[in-house]
Coordinates of C-alpha atoms in Angstrom, one line a residue:
M1 CA -12.5 -14.6 31.6
S2 CA -10.3 -12.1 29.7
K3 CA -9.2 -12.9 26.2
K4 CA -5.6 -13.0 25.2
V5 CA -4.8 -10.8 22.1
A6 CA -2.0 -11.1 19.6
L7 CA -1.6 -7.5 18.6
V8 CA -0.3 -6.3 15.2
L9 CA 0.7 -2.7 14.9
G10 CA 1.2 -1.3 11.4
S11 CA 3.4 1.4 9.9
G12 CA 2.2 4.9 9.1
G13 CA 4.6 7.5 10.4
A14 CA 3.1 9.9 12.9
R15 CA -0.2 8.1 12.7
G16 CA 1.5 5.4 14.8
Y17 CA 0.6 7.5 17.9
A18 CA -2.9 6.1 17.4
H19 CA -1.5 2.7 18.5
I20 CA -1.2 4.1 22.0
G21 CA -4.9 4.8 22.2
V22 CA -5.7 1.3 20.8
I23 CA -3.6 -0.3 23.5
E24 CA -5.2 1.7 26.3
E25 CA -8.7 0.8 25.1
L26 CA -7.8 -2.9 24.9
E27 CA -6.4 -2.8 28.4
A28 CA -9.4 -0.8 29.7
R29 CA -11.7 -3.6 28.5
G30 CA -9.8 -6.3 30.1
Y31 CA -8.1 -7.8 27.1
E32 CA -4.6 -9.3 27.8
I33 CA -2.0 -8.6 25.2
G34 CA -0.1 -11.8 24.8
C35 CA 2.3 -10.9 22.0
I36 CA 3.1 -8.0 19.6
A37 CA 4.4 -7.7 16.1
G38 CA 5.1 -4.3 14.8
C39 CA 6.5 -2.4 11.8
S40 CA 8.0 1.1 11.8
M41 CA 6.1 3.2 14.4
G42 CA 4.2 0.1 15.2
A43 CA 7.5 -1.6 16.2
V44 CA 8.4 1.4 18.3
I45 CA 5.1 1.7 20.2
G46 CA 4.9 -2.1 20.6
G47 CA 8.5 -2.3 21.9
I48 CA 8.0 0.5 24.3
Y49 CA 4.8 -1.2 25.6
A50 CA 6.4 -4.6 25.9
A51 CA 9.2 -2.9 27.9
G52 CA 6.6 -1.4 30.3
K53 CA 7.4 2.2 29.5
L54 CA 4.4 3.3 27.4
R55 CA 3.1 5.8 30.0
E56 CA 6.4 7.6 30.2
Y57 CA 6.7 7.7 26.4
R58 CA 3.1 9.0 26.1
E59 CA 3.8 11.8 28.5
W60 CA 6.9 12.8 26.6
T61 CA 5.2 12.8 23.1
E62 CA 2.2 14.7 24.4
S63 CA 4.5 17.4 25.7
L64 CA 6.0 18.1 22.3
D65 CA 5.0 21.2 20.4
Y66 CA 6.2 22.5 17.0
L67 CA 9.4 23.8 18.3
D68 CA 10.2 20.7 20.3
V69 CA 9.8 18.6 17.1
L70 CA 12.1 20.9 15.2
R71 CA 14.7 20.6 17.8
L72 CA 14.7 16.8 17.4
L73 CA 15.6 17.1 13.8
D74 CA 19.3 16.3 13.6
V75 CA 19.8 17.0 9.9
S76 CA 21.7 14.5 7.8
F77 CA 23.5 14.9 4.5
R78 CA 23.5 11.2 3.7
L79 CA 20.7 8.8 2.7
G80 CA 18.0 10.5 4.8
A81 CA 16.9 13.9 6.0
I82 CA 17.4 13.0 9.7
R83 CA 19.9 10.9 11.5
G84 CA 17.4 10.1 14.2
E85 CA 20.0 10.1 17.0
K86 CA 18.1 12.7 19.1
V87 CA 14.7 11.0 18.7
F88 CA 15.9 7.5 19.3
G89 CA 18.3 8.7 22.0
K90 CA 15.3 10.0 23.9
I91 CA 13.5 6.6 23.4
H92 CA 16.6 4.8 24.6
E93 CA 16.6 7.1 27.7
I94 CA 13.0 6.1 28.4
V95 CA 13.2 2.4 27.8
G96 CA 16.8 1.7 28.8
E97 CA 19.1 -1.0 27.6
I98 CA 17.1 -4.2 27.2
D99 CA 17.1 -7.2 24.9
I100 CA 14.0 -8.6 23.2
E101 CA 14.3 -11.8 25.2
Q102 CA 13.9 -9.9 28.4
L103 CA 10.5 -8.4 27.5
A104 CA 7.4 -9.5 29.4
I105 CA 5.8 -10.7 26.2
P106 CA 7.0 -12.1 22.8
Y107 CA 7.8 -9.3 20.4
T108 CA 8.7 -9.1 16.7
A109 CA 9.9 -6.0 14.9
V110 CA 9.9 -6.1 11.1
A111 CA 12.5 -4.4 9.0
T112 CA 13.6 -4.5 5.3
D113 CA 17.1 -5.7 4.3
L114 CA 17.8 -3.6 1.1
T115 CA 21.1 -5.4 0.5
N116 CA 19.5 -8.8 0.1
Q117 CA 16.0 -7.5 -0.7
Q118 CA 14.2 -9.4 2.0
E119 CA 12.1 -9.0 5.1
I120 CA 13.9 -9.3 8.5
W121 CA 12.2 -10.2 11.8
F122 CA 13.9 -9.1 15.0
Q123 CA 12.8 -11.5 17.8
E124 CA 16.0 -11.4 19.8
G125 CA 18.9 -9.1 20.5
C126 CA 18.9 -5.4 21.3
L127 CA 15.4 -3.9 21.4
H128 CA 16.6 -0.4 20.7
K129 CA 18.4 -1.5 17.5
A130 CA 15.4 -3.5 16.3
M131 CA 13.1 -0.5 16.7
R132 CA 15.5 1.8 15.1
A133 CA 15.9 -0.4 12.0
S134 CA 12.2 -1.1 11.7
A135 CA 11.5 2.7 11.7
A136 CA 14.2 3.8 9.3
I137 CA 11.6 5.4 7.0
P138 CA 13.3 5.9 3.6
S139 CA 14.2 9.6 2.8
L140 CA 13.3 10.6 6.4
F141 CA 15.5 8.6 8.7
T142 CA 19.0 7.3 7.7
P143 CA 19.2 3.5 7.3
V144 CA 20.8 1.2 9.9
M145 CA 23.9 -0.7 8.9
Q146 CA 24.2 -4.2 10.3
G147 CA 27.4 -5.7 9.0
S148 CA 27.0 -5.7 5.2
R149 CA 23.3 -5.3 5.4
M150 CA 21.4 -1.9 5.0
L151 CA 18.2 -2.0 7.0
V152 CA 15.2 0.3 6.5
D153 CA 11.6 0.5 7.3
G154 CA 9.7 -2.8 7.3
G155 CA 6.8 -1.1 5.6
L156 CA 8.6 -1.5 2.2
L157 CA 7.7 -5.2 2.3
N158 CA 5.3 -5.7 5.2
P159 CA 3.5 -2.7 6.6
L160 CA 1.1 -4.9 8.6
P161 CA 3.0 -7.9 9.9
I162 CA 0.3 -10.4 10.8
V163 CA 2.3 -13.5 9.9
P164 CA 4.6 -13.4 12.9
V165 CA 1.6 -13.8 15.3
V166 CA -0.6 -16.3 13.5
S167 CA 0.9 -19.3 15.3
S168 CA 0.7 -17.6 18.8
H169 CA -1.4 -19.2 21.5
C170 CA -3.8 -16.3 21.7
D171 CA -7.5 -16.1 21.5
L172 CA -7.7 -13.2 19.0
V173 CA -5.5 -11.5 16.4
V174 CA -6.1 -7.8 16.5
A175 CA -4.5 -5.7 13.7
V176 CA -4.2 -1.9 13.6
N177 CA -4.0 -0.6 10.0
L178 CA -2.8 3.0 9.8
N179 CA -3.4 3.3 6.0
S180 CA -7.1 2.9 5.6
L181 CA -8.8 4.7 2.8
N182 CA -12.2 4.3 4.4
Q183 CA -13.6 5.5 7.8
K184 CA -14.4 8.9 6.3
H185 CA -16.6 9.8 9.3
Y186 CA -13.6 10.1 11.6
Q187 CA -11.9 13.4 12.1
L188 CA -8.8 14.3 14.1
P189 CA -9.9 15.8 17.4
V190 CA -9.1 19.4 18.1
I191 CA -7.0 19.9 21.2
E192 CA -6.0 23.4 22.2
R193 CA -2.4 24.1 23.0
P194 CA -0.3 27.3 23.5
A195 CA 0.6 28.9 20.2
A196 CA 4.2 28.4 19.1
I197 CA 6.4 31.5 18.8
K198 CA 6.3 32.3 15.1
G199 CA 9.6 34.1 15.0
K200 CA 11.5 31.2 16.4
I201 CA 9.8 28.8 14.1
D202 CA 10.7 30.9 11.1
Q203 CA 14.3 31.1 12.3
L204 CA 14.6 27.3 12.8
M205 CA 12.9 26.6 9.5
G206 CA 15.3 29.0 7.7
S207 CA 18.2 27.0 9.0
L208 CA 16.5 23.7 8.1
S209 CA 15.7 24.9 4.6
T210 CA 19.3 25.9 4.0
K211 CA 20.5 22.4 5.0
L212 CA 17.8 20.5 3.1
S213 CA 18.5 22.0 -0.3
F214 CA 16.1 19.6 -2.0
L215 CA 13.1 21.3 -0.3
R216 CA 11.4 23.6 -2.8
R217 CA 12.2 27.1 -1.6
E218 CA 9.0 28.8 -2.3
T219 CA 5.5 28.8 -0.8
D220 CA 2.4 30.7 -1.9
E221 CA -0.5 32.2 -0.1
E222 CA -3.7 33.8 -1.3
E223 CA -4.4 37.1 0.3
E224 CA -7.3 39.2 -1.0
G225 CA -7.4 37.2 -4.2
E226 CA -3.7 37.8 -5.1
L227 CA -1.0 35.1 -5.2
L228 CA 2.0 36.1 -3.1
V229 CA 5.3 34.2 -3.4
E230 CA 7.5 34.1 -0.4
S231 CA 11.1 32.8 0.1
E232 CA 10.2 30.5 3.0
A233 CA 10.6 26.8 2.3
P234 CA 7.5 24.6 3.1
N235 CA 8.0 22.4 6.1
P236 CA 6.7 18.8 5.9
W237 CA 6.5 18.6 9.8
L238 CA 4.2 21.7 10.2
D239 CA 0.8 22.6 9.0
N240 CA 0.4 25.1 6.2
S241 CA -2.5 26.8 4.7
R242 CA -2.4 24.9 1.4
V243 CA -2.6 21.6 3.1
A244 CA -5.6 22.7 5.2
K245 CA -7.3 23.9 2.0
A246 CA -6.6 20.5 0.3
E247 CA -8.1 18.7 3.3
V248 CA -11.2 20.8 3.2
D249 CA -11.5 20.1 -0.5
T250 CA -11.1 16.4 0.2
E251 CA -14.0 16.4 2.7
A252 CA -16.2 18.2 0.1
S253 CA -15.3 15.7 -2.6
P254 CA -14.7 12.1 -1.5
K255 CA -13.3 11.3 -4.9
S256 CA -10.3 13.4 -4.0
A257 CA -9.6 11.5 -0.8
S258 CA -6.4 9.9 -2.2
N259 CA -5.1 13.4 -2.8
S260 CA -5.4 14.7 0.7
H261 CA -1.7 15.4 1.0
V262 CA -1.5 17.1 -2.4
I263 CA -0.8 20.8 -2.2
G264 CA -3.0 23.1 -4.2
N265 CA -3.7 20.2 -6.6
V266 CA -0.2 20.6 -8.1
G267 CA 1.7 17.9 -6.1
P268 CA 3.8 17.5 -3.0
A269 CA 5.7 20.5 -1.7
S270 CA 9.1 18.9 -1.6
L271 CA 11.1 15.9 -2.8
L272 CA 10.9 14.6 0.7
E273 CA 7.2 14.7 0.7
L274 CA 7.0 13.2 -2.8
V275 CA 9.0 10.2 -1.7
N276 CA 7.0 9.6 1.4
Q277 CA 3.7 10.1 -0.4
S278 CA 4.8 7.4 -2.8
F279 CA 5.9 5.2 0.1
E280 CA 2.5 5.6 1.7
T281 CA 0.7 4.7 -1.5
M282 CA 2.8 1.5 -1.7
Q283 CA 2.1 0.7 1.9
T284 CA -1.6 1.1 1.5
S285 CA -1.7 -1.4 -1.3
L286 CA 0.6 -3.9 0.5
A287 CA -1.5 -3.7 3.7
Q288 CA -4.6 -4.8 1.8
Y289 CA -2.8 -7.9 0.5
K290 CA -1.7 -8.8 4.0
I291 CA -5.2 -8.4 5.4
A292 CA -6.6 -10.5 2.6
G293 CA -4.0 -13.2 3.0
Y294 CA -4.3 -13.5 6.8
P295 CA -7.5 -11.8 7.9
P296 CA -7.3 -10.8 11.6
D297 CA -10.2 -11.5 14.0
I298 CA -10.5 -7.7 14.6
L299 CA -9.2 -5.1 12.2
I300 CA -8.9 -1.5 13.5
N301 CA -8.7 0.9 10.6
V302 CA -7.2 4.4 11.1
P303 CA -7.8 6.6 8.1
K304 CA -4.7 7.7 6.3
R305 CA -6.1 11.2 5.6
V306 CA -6.3 12.4 9.2
C307 CA -2.6 13.1 9.5
R308 CA 0.4 13.6 7.3
F309 CA 3.3 11.2 7.6
F310 CA 5.5 13.9 9.2
E311 CA 3.2 15.5 11.8
F312 CA 4.8 14.1 14.9
H313 CA 3.6 17.1 17.0
K314 CA 0.0 15.7 16.9
A315 CA 0.4 12.9 19.5
P316 CA -2.5 14.0 21.8
E317 CA -5.0 14.2 18.9
L318 CA -3.9 10.9 17.4
I319 CA -3.9 9.0 20.7
Q320 CA -7.4 10.1 21.3
L321 CA -8.5 9.2 17.8
G322 CA -6.9 5.8 18.1
R323 CA -8.8 5.1 21.3
Q324 CA -12.1 6.3 19.8
I325 CA -11.8 4.1 16.7
A326 CA -10.7 1.1 18.8
A327 CA -13.7 1.6 21.1
D328 CA -16.1 1.7 18.2
T329 CA -14.6 -1.4 16.5
L330 CA -14.5 -3.4 19.7
D331 CA -18.1 -2.4 20.5
K332 CA -19.2 -3.8 17.2
Y333 CA -17.1 -7.0 17.6
E334 CA -18.4 -7.6 21.2
E335 CA -22.0 -7.1 20.2
E336 CA -21.7 -9.6 17.3
H337 CA -20.0 -12.2 19.6
A338 CA -22.0 -11.7 22.8

């Protein structure tokens, strides 16, 4: 008989794509997902799954390359780098207009009410608004106003919302933590794609840099031992050579794992990246408290170092990695409980 699972999907920016691979592995093994609680990208993936549109969403995200991601950046001049209307407009197009009460399974999205400084659970009402509020990552997406309340990413208070599912009538609680500092043996898979047209990327990045004046407007490269300074602003959504070098150094020295997003050992490349790196540090600590307070039956840990918060063009790699980690974790659990 298949086991019914209460699924908890944590926050972690672009790493949230790994949730898709986890869900696919659970279903492939015959587990029945009986309810979902999610935060930020976990709320988005969980909501789309509960609405029965995960396949369509996966196909869309896997089709995105560097340029497609840049085109989705509707730059804002208020309380966030991106308004999010293009991204969530596409999600709304995929999912349609649906209330949480109409979903096939119970669903909870967790957001943070900055006005009253409290955690908010969305368990009824418009699914689209719930996902948008839960995923309003500070500094990246603009907040959601609901009356007098300003709502932002639930990860500020609860990046791994286990509590909403502990009273569910399910056999197992499965939690997916996207902020693990362990699992050093996992690497992001390499999936070949057509190269983006560099000239167009540079043109779009020049426009983005002009609008986001807080981005530091210089980047350095080492070429034949000399330091060259260019006028291009570093882009938090795209790879750059300094990040790659930092990640190589991280693998060589495990002690530097917590600095895998630090550029050239001098710090984040922009204020945006600084804020989000601080946000992730806080989430990592909070997630450990949630796990200790309400230990799930199965904990699937996705290492934080495999992907930066902003790298939303890496869906295929992250989905595959999520499925691999889920498979290994479930193998171990099933062997121990055979």
